[in-house]
Every structure is written in structure tokens, then in C-alpha cells.
XYZ file of N, CA and C in Angstrom:
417
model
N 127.916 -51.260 98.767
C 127.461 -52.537 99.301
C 128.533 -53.086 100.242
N 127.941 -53.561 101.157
C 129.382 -53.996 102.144
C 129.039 -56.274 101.764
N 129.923 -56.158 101.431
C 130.286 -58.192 101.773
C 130.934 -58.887 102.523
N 130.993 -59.877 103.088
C 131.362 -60.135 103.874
C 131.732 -61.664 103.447
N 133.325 -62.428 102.907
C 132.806 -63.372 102.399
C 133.931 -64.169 103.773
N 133.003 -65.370 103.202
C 133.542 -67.075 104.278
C 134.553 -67.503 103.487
N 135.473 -68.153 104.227
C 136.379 -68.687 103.141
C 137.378 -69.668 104.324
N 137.703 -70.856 103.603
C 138.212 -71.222 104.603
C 139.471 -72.161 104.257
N 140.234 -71.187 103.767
C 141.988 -71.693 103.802
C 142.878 -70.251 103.726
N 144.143 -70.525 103.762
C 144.795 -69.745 103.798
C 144.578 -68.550 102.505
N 144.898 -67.168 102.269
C 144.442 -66.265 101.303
C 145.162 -66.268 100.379
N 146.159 -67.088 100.231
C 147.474 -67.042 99.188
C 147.931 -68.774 99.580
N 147.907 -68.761 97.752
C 148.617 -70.312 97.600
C 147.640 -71.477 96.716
N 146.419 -71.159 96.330
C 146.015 -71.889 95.710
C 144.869 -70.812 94.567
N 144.128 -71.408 93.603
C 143.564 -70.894 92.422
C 142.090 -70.110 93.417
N 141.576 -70.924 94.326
C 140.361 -69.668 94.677
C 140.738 -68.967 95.780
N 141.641 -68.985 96.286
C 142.755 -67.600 97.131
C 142.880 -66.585 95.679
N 143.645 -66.910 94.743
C 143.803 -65.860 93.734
C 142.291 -65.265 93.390
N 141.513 -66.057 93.097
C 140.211 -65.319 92.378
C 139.909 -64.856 94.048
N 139.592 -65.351 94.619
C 138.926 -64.159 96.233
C 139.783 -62.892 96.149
N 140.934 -62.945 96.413
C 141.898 -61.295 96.425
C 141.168 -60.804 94.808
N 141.707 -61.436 94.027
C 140.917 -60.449 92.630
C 139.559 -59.617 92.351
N 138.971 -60.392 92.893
C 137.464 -60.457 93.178
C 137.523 -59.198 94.002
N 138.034 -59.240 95.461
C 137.488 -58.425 96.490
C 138.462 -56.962 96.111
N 140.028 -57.270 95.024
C 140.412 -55.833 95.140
C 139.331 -55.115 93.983
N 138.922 -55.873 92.871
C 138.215 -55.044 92.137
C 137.065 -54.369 93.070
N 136.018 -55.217 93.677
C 135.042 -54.698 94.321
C 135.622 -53.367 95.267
N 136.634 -53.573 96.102
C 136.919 -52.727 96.769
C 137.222 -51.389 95.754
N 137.471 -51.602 94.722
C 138.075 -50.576 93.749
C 137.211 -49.949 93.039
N 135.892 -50.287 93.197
C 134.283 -49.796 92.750
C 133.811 -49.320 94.392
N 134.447 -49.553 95.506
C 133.662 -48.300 97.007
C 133.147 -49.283 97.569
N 133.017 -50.773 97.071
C 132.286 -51.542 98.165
C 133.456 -51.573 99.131
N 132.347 -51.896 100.397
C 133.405 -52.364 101.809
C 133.250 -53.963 101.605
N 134.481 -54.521 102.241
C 134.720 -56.104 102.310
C 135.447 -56.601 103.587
N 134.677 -57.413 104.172
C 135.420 -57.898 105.080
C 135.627 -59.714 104.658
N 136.386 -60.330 105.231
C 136.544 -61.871 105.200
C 136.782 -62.636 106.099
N 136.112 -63.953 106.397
C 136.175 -64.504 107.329
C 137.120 -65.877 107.096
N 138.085 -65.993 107.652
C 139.106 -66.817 107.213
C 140.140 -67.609 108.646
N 141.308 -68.901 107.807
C 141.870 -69.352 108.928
C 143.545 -68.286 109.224
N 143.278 -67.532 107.942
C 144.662 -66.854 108.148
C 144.345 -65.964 108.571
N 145.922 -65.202 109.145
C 146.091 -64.544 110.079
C 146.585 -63.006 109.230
N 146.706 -62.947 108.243
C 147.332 -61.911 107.063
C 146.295 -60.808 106.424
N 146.171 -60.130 106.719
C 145.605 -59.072 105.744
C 145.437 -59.070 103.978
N 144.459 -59.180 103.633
C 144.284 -58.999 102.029
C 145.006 -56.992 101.691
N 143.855 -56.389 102.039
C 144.719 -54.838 102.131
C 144.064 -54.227 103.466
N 144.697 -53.132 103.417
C 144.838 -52.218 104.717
C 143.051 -51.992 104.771
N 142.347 -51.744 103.861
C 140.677 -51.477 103.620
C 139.843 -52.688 103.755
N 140.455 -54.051 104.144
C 139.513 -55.241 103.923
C 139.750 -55.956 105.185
N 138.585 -55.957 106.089
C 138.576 -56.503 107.744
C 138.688 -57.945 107.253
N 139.338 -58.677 108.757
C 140.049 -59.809 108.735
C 139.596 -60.072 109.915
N 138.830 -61.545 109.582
C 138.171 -62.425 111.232
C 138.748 -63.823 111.243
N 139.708 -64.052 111.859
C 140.522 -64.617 111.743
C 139.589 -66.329 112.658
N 139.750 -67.183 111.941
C 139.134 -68.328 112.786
C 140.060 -68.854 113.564
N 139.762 -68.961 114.762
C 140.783 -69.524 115.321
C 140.823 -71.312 115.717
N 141.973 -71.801 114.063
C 142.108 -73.062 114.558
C 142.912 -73.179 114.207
N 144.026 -74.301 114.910
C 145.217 -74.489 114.612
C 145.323 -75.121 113.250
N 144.802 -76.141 112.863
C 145.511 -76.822 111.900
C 144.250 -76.804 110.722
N 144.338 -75.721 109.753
C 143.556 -76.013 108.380
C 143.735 -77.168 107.509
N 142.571 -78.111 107.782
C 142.765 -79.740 107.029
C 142.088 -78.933 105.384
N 142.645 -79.480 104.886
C 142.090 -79.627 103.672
C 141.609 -80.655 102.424
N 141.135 -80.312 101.180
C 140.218 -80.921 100.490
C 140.957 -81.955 99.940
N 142.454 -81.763 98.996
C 143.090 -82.182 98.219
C 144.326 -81.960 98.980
N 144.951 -81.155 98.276
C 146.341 -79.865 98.840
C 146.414 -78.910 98.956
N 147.151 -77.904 99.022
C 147.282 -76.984 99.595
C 148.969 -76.407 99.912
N 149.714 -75.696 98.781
C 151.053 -75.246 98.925
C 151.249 -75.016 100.448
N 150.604 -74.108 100.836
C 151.129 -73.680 102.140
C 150.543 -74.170 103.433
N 149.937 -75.811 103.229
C 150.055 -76.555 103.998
C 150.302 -78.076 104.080
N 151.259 -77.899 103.411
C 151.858 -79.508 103.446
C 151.652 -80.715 104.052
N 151.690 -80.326 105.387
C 151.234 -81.333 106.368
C 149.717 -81.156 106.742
N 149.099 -80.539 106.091
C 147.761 -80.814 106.476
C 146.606 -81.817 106.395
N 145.528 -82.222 107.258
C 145.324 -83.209 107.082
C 144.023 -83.027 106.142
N 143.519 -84.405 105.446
C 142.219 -84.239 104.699
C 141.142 -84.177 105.120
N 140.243 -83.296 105.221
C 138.716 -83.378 105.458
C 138.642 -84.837 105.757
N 138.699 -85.784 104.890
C 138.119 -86.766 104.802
C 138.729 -88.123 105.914
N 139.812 -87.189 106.336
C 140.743 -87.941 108.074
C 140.616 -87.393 109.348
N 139.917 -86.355 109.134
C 139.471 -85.789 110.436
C 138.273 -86.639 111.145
N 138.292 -86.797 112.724
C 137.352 -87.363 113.512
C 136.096 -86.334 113.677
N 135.476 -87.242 114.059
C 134.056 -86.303 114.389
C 134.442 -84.904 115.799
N 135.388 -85.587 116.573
C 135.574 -84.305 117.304
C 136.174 -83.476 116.814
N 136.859 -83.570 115.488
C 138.287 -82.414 114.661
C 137.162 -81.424 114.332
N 135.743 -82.353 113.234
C 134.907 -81.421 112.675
C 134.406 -80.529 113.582
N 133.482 -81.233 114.825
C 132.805 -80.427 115.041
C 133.708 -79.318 116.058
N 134.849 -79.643 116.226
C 135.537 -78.197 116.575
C 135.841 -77.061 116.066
N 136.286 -77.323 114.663
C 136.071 -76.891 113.562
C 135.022 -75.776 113.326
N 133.826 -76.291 112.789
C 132.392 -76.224 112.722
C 132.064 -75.205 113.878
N 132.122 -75.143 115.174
C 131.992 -74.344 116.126
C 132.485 -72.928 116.141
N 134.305 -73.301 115.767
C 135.116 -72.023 115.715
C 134.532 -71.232 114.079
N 134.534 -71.749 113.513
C 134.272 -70.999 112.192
C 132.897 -70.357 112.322
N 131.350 -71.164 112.427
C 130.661 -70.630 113.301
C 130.572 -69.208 114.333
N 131.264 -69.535 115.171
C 131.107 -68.235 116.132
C 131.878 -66.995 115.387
N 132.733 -67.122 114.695
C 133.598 -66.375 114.091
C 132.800 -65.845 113.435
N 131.595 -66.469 112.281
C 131.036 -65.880 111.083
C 130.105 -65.354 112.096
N 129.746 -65.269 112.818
C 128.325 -64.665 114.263
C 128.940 -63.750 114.030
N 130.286 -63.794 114.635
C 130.833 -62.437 115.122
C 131.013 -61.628 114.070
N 131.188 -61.910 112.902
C 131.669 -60.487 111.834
C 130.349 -60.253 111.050
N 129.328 -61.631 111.467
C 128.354 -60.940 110.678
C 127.737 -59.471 111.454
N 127.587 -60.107 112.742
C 126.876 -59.040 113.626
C 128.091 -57.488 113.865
N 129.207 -57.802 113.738
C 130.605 -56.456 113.419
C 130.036 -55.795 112.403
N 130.099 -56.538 111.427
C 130.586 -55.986 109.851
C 129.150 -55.392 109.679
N 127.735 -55.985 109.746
C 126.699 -55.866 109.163
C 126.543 -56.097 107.347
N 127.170 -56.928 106.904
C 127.182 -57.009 105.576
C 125.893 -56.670 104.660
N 125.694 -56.309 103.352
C 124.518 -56.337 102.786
C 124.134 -58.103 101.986
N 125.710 -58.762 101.791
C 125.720 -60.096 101.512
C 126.418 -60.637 102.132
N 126.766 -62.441 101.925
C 127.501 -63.175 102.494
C 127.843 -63.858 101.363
N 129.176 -64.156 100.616
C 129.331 -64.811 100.069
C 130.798 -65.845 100.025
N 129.949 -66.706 100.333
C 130.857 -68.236 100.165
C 131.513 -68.840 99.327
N 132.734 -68.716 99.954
C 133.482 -69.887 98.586
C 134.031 -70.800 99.225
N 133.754 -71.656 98.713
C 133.443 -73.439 98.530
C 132.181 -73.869 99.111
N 131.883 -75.060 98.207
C 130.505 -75.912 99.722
C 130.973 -76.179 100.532
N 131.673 -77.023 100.735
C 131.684 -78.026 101.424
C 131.472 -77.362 102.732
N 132.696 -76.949 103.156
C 132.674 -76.188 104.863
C 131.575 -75.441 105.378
N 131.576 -74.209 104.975
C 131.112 -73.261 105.402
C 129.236 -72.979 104.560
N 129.261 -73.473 103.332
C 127.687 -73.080 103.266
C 126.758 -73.337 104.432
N 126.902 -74.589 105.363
C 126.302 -74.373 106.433
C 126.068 -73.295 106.888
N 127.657 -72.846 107.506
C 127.334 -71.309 108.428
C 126.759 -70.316 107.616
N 126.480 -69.830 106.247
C 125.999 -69.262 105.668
C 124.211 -69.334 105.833
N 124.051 -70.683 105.626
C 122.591 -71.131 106.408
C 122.152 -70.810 107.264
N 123.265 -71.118 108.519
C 122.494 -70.937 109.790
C 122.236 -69.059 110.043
N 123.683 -68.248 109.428
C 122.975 -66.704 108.915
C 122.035 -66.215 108.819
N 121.822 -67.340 107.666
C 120.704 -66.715 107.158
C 119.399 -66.988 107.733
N 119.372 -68.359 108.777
C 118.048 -69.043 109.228
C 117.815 -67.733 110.792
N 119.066 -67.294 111.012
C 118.907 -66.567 112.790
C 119.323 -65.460 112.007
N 119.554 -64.711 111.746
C 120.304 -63.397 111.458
C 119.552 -62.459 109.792
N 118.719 -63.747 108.814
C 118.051 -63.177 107.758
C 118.885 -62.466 106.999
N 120.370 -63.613 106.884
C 121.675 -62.661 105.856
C 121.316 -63.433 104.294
N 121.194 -62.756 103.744
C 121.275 -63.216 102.244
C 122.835 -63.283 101.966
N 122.979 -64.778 101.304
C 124.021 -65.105 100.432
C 124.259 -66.064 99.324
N 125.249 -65.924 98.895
C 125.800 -66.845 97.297
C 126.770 -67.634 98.014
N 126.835 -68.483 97.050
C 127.979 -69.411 97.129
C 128.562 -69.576 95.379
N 130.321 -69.680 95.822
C 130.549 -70.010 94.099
C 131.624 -71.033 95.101
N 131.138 -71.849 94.018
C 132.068 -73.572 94.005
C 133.450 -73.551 92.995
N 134.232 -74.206 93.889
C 135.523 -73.397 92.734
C 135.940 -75.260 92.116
N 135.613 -76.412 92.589
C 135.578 -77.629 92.339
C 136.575 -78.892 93.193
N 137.665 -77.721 93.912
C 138.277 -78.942 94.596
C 137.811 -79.015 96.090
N 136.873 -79.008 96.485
C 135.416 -78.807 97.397
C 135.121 -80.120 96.851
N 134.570 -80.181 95.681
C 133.630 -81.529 95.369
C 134.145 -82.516 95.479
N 135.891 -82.747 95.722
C 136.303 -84.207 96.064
C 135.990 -84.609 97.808
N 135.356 -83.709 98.594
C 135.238 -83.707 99.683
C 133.726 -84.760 100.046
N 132.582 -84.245 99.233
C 131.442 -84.663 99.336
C 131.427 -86.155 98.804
């Protein structure tokens, strides 16, 4: 099965960075292919494609170790989002239509289940979402 998951903070430094790498080395360790769509720039392993979003500054929900100065979802302007929203967007276009996944799966709501939507509304990608909870101080 190939997956392809959304994710949108750095891959190391907080509790659903650890479960995503866990997650994707077991799968990878059963023959699935995995790719991830993310703001970092780092490789999970040498076998797992990396679509790197390109935006400078990952705001986040709460915190975030390895971004200190980052700002909150909830201080960003309407032009931060929808720049945001665009780059992550074209990014998930692009690896869906690269990668060809058999799923899409999302972790967190808040951000990205959209782009998972719109996937699935133009492209007919089936996916999951798992909510890891510091997402829900966002909504």
C-alpha cells in the first residue's frame, strides 16, 4: 500500500512527530511505501519521500520545542493563513499526483483536513484523519 501522510510541523520535537516516525517506520517495515507532506526540510529515512512545504515560519497550536518563536494559529492574519493554506495545498497536489498514494492520512484537524478534502473532492483520494488533541485548542 503506498500512504501518503499531511502533517504539518516539524518531524521531531513533539508527541505526534514521535507517533508519525513510529507509525511510518513500522509500516515501512511491513513493504508499504510512505511518503510525507510536511514544513521540514529533514528526511524521516532514506525509503520515505519528503514534500517539503514551502513556508517560512511554522505558527503553531500551543508550542512547539523546536519553535520557540513561533507564532499561534490563533495570531496569524487572514493573509498569514491563506498563504499558508495555498503553499500546503499545492504541495499536497503535488505529491498526491508524484506519489499516487492508495491513502491520505492526516494528522491533526485543524490545518490540513481541508487539503485532504479538497483531494479527495478533485483527485477521489481516500483518507483518515487521527487527532492527536493539541489541534483542538486551535478550533
Amino acid at each position: 500500500m503506498r500512504i501518503l501522510f499531511l502533517y504539518d510541523f516539524p518531524l521531531w520535537g513533539n508527541g505526534s512527530a514521535h507517533f508519525m516516525r513510529h507509525l511510518i517506520s513500522e509500516l515501512v517495515s511491513f513493504g508499504h511505501e510512505v511518503a510525507v507532506v510536511t514544513p521540514d526540510k529533514r528526511r524521516l529515512q532514506k525509503n520515505v519521500r519528503t514534500f517539503t512545504v514551502p513556508w517560512q515560519e511554522t505558527p503553531v497550536f500551543v508550542a512547539h520545542p523546536e519553535l520557540p518563536k513561533a507564532k499561534p494559529y490563533a495570531k496569524l492574519n487572514s493573509v498569514d493563513i491563506a498563504g499558508l493554506h495555498c503553499a500546503y495545498l499545492h504541495t499536497a497536489i503535488r505529491a498526491y499526483k508524484e506519489f499516487k498514494p492508495d491513502v491520505v492520512h492526516v494528522n491533526h484537524l485543524f490545518l490540513i483536513t481541508w487539503a485532504a478534502r479538497y483531494l479527495k473532492a478533485i483527485l477521489k483520494a481516500k483518507y483518515i484523519i487521527t487527532v492527536h488533541g493539541s489541534d483542538l485548542h486551535a478550533l
